[in-house]
N, CA, C and O of each residue as an XYZ file, in Angstrom:
544
protein
N      68.813     75.238    148.768
C      69.622     76.287    149.349
C      70.735     76.658    148.376
O      71.368     75.805    147.753
N      70.941     77.953    148.275
C      72.037     78.365    147.419
C      73.319     78.478    148.231
O      73.326     78.209    149.432
N      74.380     78.867    147.586
C      75.702     78.870    148.209
C      75.790     79.892    149.342
O      76.400     79.618    150.376
N      75.184     81.070    149.152
C      75.244     82.104    150.196
C      74.526     81.655    151.469
O      75.002     81.897    152.578
N      73.375     80.997    151.297
C      72.627     80.518    152.462
C      73.398     79.453    153.216
O      73.387     79.430    154.447
N      74.064     78.574    152.491
C      74.873     77.533    153.146
C      76.039     78.147    153.915
O      76.344     77.731    155.032
N      76.687     79.139    153.308
C      77.811     79.788    154.004
C      77.324     80.478    155.278
O      77.985     80.410    156.314
N      76.170     81.139    155.201
C      75.616     81.798    156.377
C      75.290     80.776    157.466
O      75.589     81.003    158.639
N      74.681     79.656    157.086
C      74.334     78.617    158.061
C      75.585     78.064    158.728
O      75.571     77.806    159.932
N      76.660     77.876    157.982
C      77.901     77.369    158.571
C      78.521     78.395    159.526
O      79.070     78.028    160.564
N      78.431     79.683    159.170
C      78.980     80.707    160.064
C      78.198     80.760    161.380
O      78.783     80.900    162.454
N      76.867     80.647    161.283
C      76.042     80.657    162.498
C      76.369     79.436    163.350
O      76.495     79.545    164.570
N      76.505     78.285    162.719
C      76.818     77.055    163.452
C      78.168     77.172    164.163
O      78.302     76.776    165.321
N      79.161     77.715    163.468
C      80.478     77.871    164.109
C      80.416     78.842    165.287
O      81.051     78.624    166.318
N      79.643     79.915    165.119
C      79.522     80.884    166.213
C      78.825     80.255    167.415
O      79.231     80.474    168.557
N      77.776     79.472    167.158
C      77.079     78.817    168.260
C      77.958     77.771    168.931
O      77.969     77.650    170.156
N      78.694     77.018    168.122
C      79.584     76.008    168.696
C      80.700     76.650    169.515
O      81.103     76.103    170.541
N      81.200     77.792    169.080
C      82.286     78.465    169.797
C      81.807     78.981    171.151
O      82.565     78.965    172.120
N      80.564     79.438    171.229
C      80.046     80.008    172.479
C      79.272     79.009    173.318
O      78.722     79.373    174.358
N      79.220     77.756    172.888
C      78.467     76.746    173.619
C      79.025     76.529    175.027
O      78.262     76.324    175.971
N      80.315     76.573    175.166
C      80.941     76.318    176.467
C      80.713     77.473    177.440
O      80.819     77.290    178.652
N      80.402     78.658    176.918
C      80.233     79.839    177.772
C      78.774     80.097    178.156
O      78.484     81.078    178.840
N      77.850     79.225    177.722
C      76.439     79.422    178.069
C      76.214     79.058    179.538
O      76.853     78.142    180.056
N      75.310     79.772    180.207
C      75.006     79.434    181.604
C      74.303     78.075    181.698
O      73.686     77.613    180.738
N      74.406     77.462    182.843
C      73.843     76.122    183.066
C      72.329     76.114    182.867
O      71.790     75.143    182.337
N      71.644     77.153    183.271
C      70.181     77.199    183.119
C      69.782     77.207    181.635
O      68.775     76.604    181.261
N      70.555     77.875    180.809
C      70.260     77.930    179.377
C      70.460     76.562    178.745
O      69.629     76.129    177.947
N      71.537     75.878    179.081
C      71.782     74.547    178.508
C      70.713     73.565    178.962
O      70.310     72.695    178.191
N      70.236     73.692    180.232
C      69.183     72.795    180.701
C      67.862     73.067    179.978
O      67.148     72.133    179.616
N      67.542     74.330    179.773
C      66.290     74.648    179.070
C      66.380     74.207    177.599
O      65.381     73.766    177.032
N      67.541     74.319    176.988
C      67.717     73.832    175.611
C      67.576     72.310    175.547
O      66.974     71.774    174.617
N      68.133     71.623    176.539
C      68.026     70.166    176.576
C      66.566     69.746    176.767
O      66.113     68.787    176.142
N      65.828     70.456    177.624
C      64.411     70.132    177.832
C      63.606     70.395    176.557
O      62.730     69.607    176.198
N      63.902     71.491    175.884
C      63.199     71.796    174.627
C      63.483     70.719    173.580
O      62.613     70.351    172.791
N      64.696     70.235    173.594
C      65.046     69.171    172.642
C      64.262     67.900    172.953
O      63.752     67.258    172.036
N      64.156     67.524    174.226
C      63.398     66.329    174.602
C      61.925     66.472    174.216
O      61.320     65.519    173.725
N      61.343     67.656    174.432
C      59.941     67.893    174.082
C      59.758     67.788    172.574
O      58.789     67.191    172.105
N      60.687     68.366    171.812
C      60.584     68.326    170.347
C      60.685     66.898    169.827
O      59.975     66.519    168.896
N      61.560     66.118    170.425
C      61.706     64.723    169.994
C      60.456     63.923    170.355
O      60.032     63.059    169.588
N      59.865     64.202    171.512
C      58.649     63.492    171.924
C      57.474     63.845    171.014
O      56.632     62.990    170.742
N      57.404     65.080    170.542
C      56.310     65.507    169.675
C      56.489     65.051    168.228
O      55.536     65.012    167.450
N      57.685     64.719    167.899
C      57.968     64.332    166.513
C      57.139     63.115    166.149
O      57.051     62.150    166.907
N      56.534     63.182    164.976
C      55.741     62.047    164.521
C      56.675     60.897    164.199
O      57.750     61.065    163.623
N      56.227     59.757    164.585
C      57.026     58.581    164.252
C      56.909     58.343    162.760
O      55.827     58.415    162.177
N      58.033     58.063    162.172
C      58.061     57.832    160.728
C      57.342     56.527    160.405
O      57.496     55.520    161.095
N      56.571     56.577    159.359
C      55.870     55.363    158.932
C      56.904     54.381    158.420
O      57.852     54.772    157.740
N      56.729     53.117    158.740
C      57.706     52.151    158.253
C      57.691     52.103    156.726
O      56.639     52.136    156.088
N      58.862     52.026    156.184
C      59.004     52.002    154.735
C      58.888     50.569    154.265
O      59.615     49.684    154.716
N      57.956     50.357    153.347
C      57.779     49.020    152.787
C      58.446     48.961    151.442
O      58.133     49.747    150.548
N      59.341     48.055    151.300
C      60.000     47.864    150.017
C      59.202     46.853    149.218
O      58.839     45.787    149.716
N      58.940     47.203    147.982
C      58.214     46.299    147.110
C      59.245     45.482    146.348
O      59.994     46.010    145.526
N      59.271     44.211    146.629
C      60.233     43.311    146.004
C      59.475     42.360    145.103
O      58.546     41.685    145.547
N      59.870     42.301    143.819
C      59.198     41.342    142.931
C      59.363     39.921    143.452
O      60.366     39.588    144.083
N      58.373     39.098    143.180
C      58.393     37.733    143.695
C      59.565     36.937    143.176
O      60.145     36.133    143.906
N      59.925     37.154    141.903
C      61.021     36.355    141.359
C      62.343     36.714    142.021
O      63.205     35.848    142.171
N      62.530     37.998    142.430
C      63.762     38.382    143.121
C      63.788     37.769    144.517
O      64.831     37.308    144.981
N      62.651     37.768    145.174
C      62.557     37.183    146.507
C      62.796     35.683    146.447
O      63.489     35.125    147.297
N      62.223     35.033    145.443
C      62.403     33.589    145.315
C      63.857     33.259    145.008
O      64.391     32.272    145.513
N      64.500     34.083    144.180
C      65.912     33.846    143.856
C      66.804     34.035    145.062
O      67.780     33.305    145.239
N      66.474     35.017    145.900
C      67.271     35.260    147.094
C      67.088     34.137    148.110
O      68.003     33.838    148.878
N      65.915     33.517    148.117
C      65.628     32.444    149.063
C      66.104     31.090    148.546
O      66.001     30.083    149.247
N      66.623     31.069    147.324
C      67.114     29.808    146.785
C      66.046     28.994    146.090
O      66.305     27.870    145.659
N      64.864     29.536    145.975
C      63.786     28.809    145.316
C      63.668     29.236    143.868
O      64.522     29.945    143.336
N      62.619     28.802    143.260
C      62.376     29.212    141.886
C      61.031     29.898    141.818
O      60.107     29.568    142.561
N      60.937     30.840    140.933
C      59.700     31.602    140.788
C      58.920     31.049    139.610
O      59.472     30.822    138.534
N      57.671     30.844    139.819
C      56.801     30.387    138.735
C      55.668     31.381    138.593
O      54.914     31.637    139.531
N      55.569     31.931    137.400
C      54.476     32.858    137.135
C      53.174     32.080    137.085
O      53.172     30.866    136.886
N      52.096     32.770    137.262
C      50.821     32.095    137.067
C      50.747     31.560    135.632
O      51.196     32.218    134.694
N      50.192     30.393    135.478
C      50.177     29.732    134.180
C      49.450     30.542    133.115
O      49.747     30.395    131.929
N      48.516     31.385    133.503
C      47.761     32.132    132.500
C      48.613     33.180    131.802
O      48.319     33.537    130.661
N      49.667     33.689    132.455
C      50.485     34.742    131.853
C      51.887     34.286    131.494
O      52.644     35.074    130.927
N      52.259     33.089    131.787
C      53.618     32.618    131.519
C      53.906     32.618    130.020
O      54.976     33.058    129.599
N      52.969     32.134    129.213
C      53.202     32.078    127.768
C      53.230     33.464    127.160
O      53.910     33.684    126.158
N      52.498     34.410    127.752
C      52.467     35.771    127.228
C      53.823     36.457    127.406
O      54.274     37.189    126.524
N      54.454     36.222    128.523
C      55.783     36.792    128.753
C      56.815     36.244    127.787
O      57.679     36.973    127.299
N      56.714     34.960    127.519
C      57.663     34.338    126.582
C      57.440     34.859    125.169
O      58.399     35.117    124.442
N      56.172     35.016    124.778
C      55.873     35.523    123.439
C      56.298     36.983    123.298
O      56.713     37.410    122.221
N      56.198     37.725    124.357
C      56.599     39.132    124.323
C      58.068     39.309    124.013
O      58.471     40.354    123.502
N      58.872     38.311    124.311
C      60.295     38.359    123.997
C      60.576     37.642    122.692
O      61.385     38.114    121.894
N      59.933     36.523    122.461
C      60.243     35.681    121.308
C      59.806     36.304    119.989
O      60.532     36.209    118.999
N      58.658     36.926    119.953
C      58.145     37.459    118.687
C      59.034     38.577    118.143
O      59.407     38.509    116.972
N      59.394     39.597    118.915
C      60.284     40.618    118.359
C      61.658     40.058    117.989
O      62.259     40.487    117.004
N      62.150     39.114    118.766
C      63.442     38.514    118.458
C      63.372     37.748    117.145
O      64.270     37.870    116.311
N      62.338     36.975    116.952
C      62.157     36.225    115.721
C      61.973     37.161    114.529
O      62.517     36.908    113.454
N      61.218     38.231    114.710
C      61.017     39.203    113.635
C      62.337     39.864    113.240
O      62.588     40.086    112.055
N      63.178     40.176    114.221
C      64.482     40.770    113.932
C      65.381     39.825    113.168
O      66.057     40.239    112.226
N      65.400     38.557    113.559
C      66.223     37.569    112.865
C      65.746     37.406    111.427
O      66.557     37.337    110.503
N      64.431     37.344    111.238
C      63.892     37.200    109.886
C      64.198     38.432    109.037
O      64.498     38.300    107.851
N      64.127     39.608    109.615
C      64.434     40.838    108.890
C      65.887     40.849    108.429
O      66.167     41.153    107.269
N      66.803     40.523    109.318
C      68.219     40.511    108.950
C      68.529     39.426    107.924
O      69.349     39.643    107.032
N      67.899     38.283    108.031
C      68.108     37.223    107.046
C      67.583     37.659    105.683
O      68.221     37.398    104.664
N      66.430     38.318    105.654
C      65.877     38.809    104.400
C      66.743     39.872    103.756
O      66.945     39.863    102.542
N      67.265     40.801    104.577
C      68.168     41.831    104.051
C      69.443     41.218    103.490
O      69.918     41.635    102.434
N      69.994     40.244    104.178
C      71.207     39.585    103.706
C      70.955     38.878    102.374
O      71.757     38.974    101.445
N      69.844     38.177    102.297
C      69.520     37.449    101.060
C      69.304     38.409     99.907
O      69.764     38.146     98.796
N      68.615     39.516    100.144
C      68.375     40.507     99.097
C      69.692     41.095     98.581
O      69.904     41.180     97.371
N      70.573     41.498     99.496
C      71.864     42.059     99.091
C      72.709     41.022     98.355
O      73.411     41.353     97.399
N      72.643     39.798     98.791
C      73.402     38.723     98.139
C      72.899     38.510     96.703
O      73.696     38.352     95.778
N      71.591     38.506     96.529
C      71.033     38.336     95.184
C      71.363     39.530     94.290
O      71.611     39.361     93.096
N      71.367     40.724     94.856
C      71.715     41.906     94.085
C      73.170     41.835     93.624
O      73.475     42.160     92.477
N      74.045     41.419     94.493
C      75.470     41.285     94.146
C      75.648     40.236     93.050
O      76.430     40.442     92.121
N      74.943     39.132     93.146
C      75.036     38.077     92.124
C      74.561     38.606     90.773
O      75.182     38.320     89.749
N      73.473     39.373     90.754
C      72.962     39.890     89.480
C      73.918     40.920     88.872
O      74.069     40.967     87.651
N      74.565     41.743     89.701
C      75.553     42.696     89.195
C      76.739     41.970     88.588
O      77.213     42.339     87.513
N      77.223     40.935     89.273
C      78.347     40.156     88.737
C      77.966     39.443     87.446
O      78.782     39.331     86.531
N      76.742     38.966     87.371
C      76.289     38.288     86.155
C      76.235     39.254     84.983
O      76.585     38.882     83.863
N      75.805     40.483     85.220
C      75.772     41.481     84.150
C      77.172     41.795     83.646
O      77.392     41.897     82.439
N      78.121     41.949     84.567
C      79.508     42.231     84.158
C      80.079     41.052     83.383
O      80.702     41.238     82.338
N      79.873     39.850     83.885
C      80.377     38.666     83.185
C      79.756     38.537     81.801
O      80.445     38.219     80.832
N      78.474     38.782     81.715
C      77.803     38.689     80.407
C      78.352     39.745     79.453
O      78.540     39.472     78.267
N      78.606     40.931     79.956
C      79.169     41.986     79.109
C      80.561     41.652     78.626
O      80.899     41.914     77.472
N      81.385     41.069     79.507
C      82.752     40.693     79.129
C      82.712     39.563     78.103
O      83.453     39.609     77.121
N      81.887     38.574     78.299
C      81.821     37.421     77.404
C      81.221     37.770     76.043
O      81.602     37.177     75.034
N      80.320     38.690     76.003
C      79.687     39.027     74.727
C      80.386     40.168     74.020
O      79.945     40.581     72.947
N      81.461     40.692     74.583
C      82.229     41.812     74.018
C      81.356     43.024     73.760
O      81.575     43.745     72.786
N      80.391     43.258     74.596
C      79.523     44.409     74.452
C      80.002     45.587     75.297
O      79.353     46.633     75.319
N      81.104     45.436     75.978
C      81.614     46.517     76.816
C      82.296     47.564     75.943
O      82.944     47.211     74.958
N      82.166     48.821     76.276
C      82.880     49.852     75.522
C      84.377     49.774     75.813
O      84.785     49.203     76.825
N      85.184     50.339     74.944
C      86.640     50.304     75.114
C      87.080     51.029     76.384
O      88.098     50.673     76.978
N      86.325     52.041     76.804
C      86.694     52.799     78.005
C      86.659     51.904     79.250
O      87.379     52.167     80.213
N      85.845     50.867     79.243
C      85.785     49.967     80.395
C      87.086     49.202     80.539
O      87.533     48.937     81.655
N      87.710     48.839     79.395
C      88.978     48.110     79.460
C      90.132     49.036     79.826
O      91.150     48.558     80.328
N      90.014     50.325     79.598
C      91.058     51.293     79.937
C      90.997     51.697     81.414
O      91.958     52.256     81.943
N      89.896     51.421     82.066
C      89.726     51.757     83.481
C      90.572     50.809     84.323
O      90.371     49.595     84.291
N      91.525     51.369     85.081
C      92.438     50.546     85.886
C      91.680     49.776     86.975
O      92.043     48.646     87.304
N      90.649     50.376     87.522
C      89.863     49.683     88.531
C      89.159     48.478     87.966
O      89.043     47.452     88.635
N      88.678     48.590     86.723
C      87.999     47.466     86.086
C      88.992     46.341     85.786
O      88.668     45.163     85.939
N      90.208     46.712     85.356
C      91.242     45.701     85.099
C      91.632     44.975     86.386
O      91.827     43.759     86.389
N      91.742     45.734     87.480
C      92.069     45.103     88.758
C      90.927     44.191     89.196
O      91.159     43.126     89.768
N      89.714     44.608     88.929
C      88.547     43.781     89.264
C      88.561     42.492     88.459
O      88.317     41.417     89.006
N      88.843     42.587     87.169
C      88.881     41.387     86.326
C      89.995     40.437     86.759
O      89.823     39.218     86.753
N      91.163     41.021     87.142
C      92.293     40.193     87.585
C      91.931     39.489     88.900
O      92.294     38.333     89.115
N      91.234     40.182     89.749
C      90.829     39.607     91.030
C      89.822     38.488     90.811
O      89.873     37.465     91.493
N      88.904     38.676     89.859
C      87.908     37.654     89.564
C      88.531     36.428     88.912
O      88.027     35.317     89.074
N      89.620     36.617     88.177
C      90.259     35.488     87.506
C      91.023     34.609     88.476
O      91.243     33.432     88.190
N      91.428     35.142     89.604
C      92.208     34.358     90.574
C      91.330     33.448     91.276
O      91.783     32.695     92.138
């Protein structure tokens, strides 16, 4: 329903409510009878069945839920394998970056020790600050 339809429905309801007290007794009785007939004809609503997982039901009852043994290991593997793969991936990335940093530092140290660095490297203030930091 859009806004105009709702406003119209509210206006009709207010008009009916305002004139309800002025309706003749025969009209109110016939309306009441029609209401009883409509309620009697109304189909009874089918009971709503809530599907509750067994583990939630067991937890609510204070018990413990045990999956069938054939699928218990599959559920655990479904969580463990991706978790293990993620841990291994992050460990591998960390190790790779660490080795790369070590090789970069080794190249700089080798260049400083062998005096193969150009003079412009010693004039670079950032390089001097880096060397001072490494010496501490």
